[in-house]
């Protein structure tokens, strides 16, 4: 939510949440995969979420 809706950078988001930039990136990617699956019914190139 912070990353895209609030238009924050990876570093800003990580700082606010107190987590690493890598965690922000990986969780954002998982969230986008989940949205993509819900909207299209098609898994991403990485495969379906478990």
PDB file of C-alpha atoms in Angstrom:
ATOM      1  CA  UNK A   1       0.000   0.000   0.000  1.00  0.00           C
ATOM      2  CA  UNK A   2       2.661   2.524   0.999  1.00  0.00           C
ATOM      3  CA  UNK A   3       4.898   1.615  -1.891  1.00  0.00           C
ATOM      4  CA  UNK A   4       2.425   2.248  -4.698  1.00  0.00           C
ATOM      5  CA  UNK A   5      -0.585   4.165  -3.362  1.00  0.00           C
ATOM      6  CA  UNK A   6       1.545   6.644  -1.437  1.00  0.00           C
ATOM      7  CA  UNK A   7       4.191   6.631  -4.196  1.00  0.00           C
ATOM      8  CA  UNK A   8       7.061   5.914  -1.809  1.00  0.00           C
ATOM      9  CA  UNK A   9      10.415   4.492  -2.788  1.00  0.00           C
ATOM     10  CA  UNK A  10      11.534   1.050  -1.668  1.00  0.00           C
ATOM     11  CA  UNK A  11      13.888   2.684   0.828  1.00  0.00           C
ATOM     12  CA  UNK A  12      11.217   5.031   2.235  1.00  0.00           C
ATOM     13  CA  UNK A  13       8.762   2.165   2.635  1.00  0.00           C
ATOM     14  CA  UNK A  14      11.376  -0.016   4.331  1.00  0.00           C
ATOM     15  CA  UNK A  15      12.279   2.779   6.742  1.00  0.00           C
ATOM     16  CA  UNK A  16       8.669   3.444   7.741  1.00  0.00           C
ATOM     17  CA  UNK A  17       7.940  -0.248   8.278  1.00  0.00           C
ATOM     18  CA  UNK A  18      11.290  -1.037   9.894  1.00  0.00           C
ATOM     19  CA  UNK A  19      12.104  -3.836   7.439  1.00  0.00           C
ATOM     20  CA  UNK A  20      14.752  -4.361   4.781  1.00  0.00           C
ATOM     21  CA  UNK A  21      14.473  -3.056   1.233  1.00  0.00           C
ATOM     22  CA  UNK A  22      14.663  -6.664   0.013  1.00  0.00           C
ATOM     23  CA  UNK A  23      11.578  -7.539   2.046  1.00  0.00           C
ATOM     24  CA  UNK A  24       9.690  -4.597   0.569  1.00  0.00           C
ATOM     25  CA  UNK A  25      10.628  -5.732  -2.936  1.00  0.00           C
ATOM     26  CA  UNK A  26       9.739  -9.380  -2.402  1.00  0.00           C
ATOM     27  CA  UNK A  27       6.433  -8.645  -0.684  1.00  0.00           C
ATOM     28  CA  UNK A  28       5.472  -6.113  -3.373  1.00  0.00           C
ATOM     29  CA  UNK A  29       6.213  -8.713  -6.046  1.00  0.00           C
ATOM     30  CA  UNK A  30       4.074 -11.302  -4.240  1.00  0.00           C
ATOM     31  CA  UNK A  31       1.241  -8.812  -3.887  1.00  0.00           C
ATOM     32  CA  UNK A  32       1.377  -7.907  -7.564  1.00  0.00           C
ATOM     33  CA  UNK A  33       1.384 -11.601  -8.487  1.00  0.00           C
ATOM     34  CA  UNK A  34      -1.700 -12.146  -6.328  1.00  0.00           C
ATOM     35  CA  UNK A  35      -3.519  -9.210  -7.938  1.00  0.00           C
ATOM     36  CA  UNK A  36      -2.542 -10.404 -11.397  1.00  0.00           C
ATOM     37  CA  UNK A  37      -3.888 -13.867 -10.648  1.00  0.00           C
ATOM     38  CA  UNK A  38      -7.166 -12.448  -9.328  1.00  0.00           C
ATOM     39  CA  UNK A  39      -7.628 -10.120 -12.290  1.00  0.00           C
ATOM     40  CA  UNK A  40      -6.643 -12.440 -15.119  1.00  0.00           C
ATOM     41  CA  UNK A  41      -6.815 -15.914 -13.662  1.00  0.00           C
ATOM     42  CA  UNK A  42      -3.341 -16.505 -15.061  1.00  0.00           C
ATOM     43  CA  UNK A  43      -0.276 -17.147 -12.879  1.00  0.00           C
ATOM     44  CA  UNK A  44       2.802 -15.010 -13.357  1.00  0.00           C
ATOM     45  CA  UNK A  45       6.024 -16.299 -14.899  1.00  0.00           C
ATOM     46  CA  UNK A  46       7.150 -17.293 -11.374  1.00  0.00           C
ATOM     47  CA  UNK A  47       4.101 -19.538 -10.930  1.00  0.00           C
ATOM     48  CA  UNK A  48       1.055 -19.505  -8.747  1.00  0.00           C
ATOM     49  CA  UNK A  49       1.181 -18.418  -5.140  1.00  0.00           C
ATOM     50  CA  UNK A  50       1.075 -21.133  -2.552  1.00  0.00           C
TER      51      UNK A  50
END
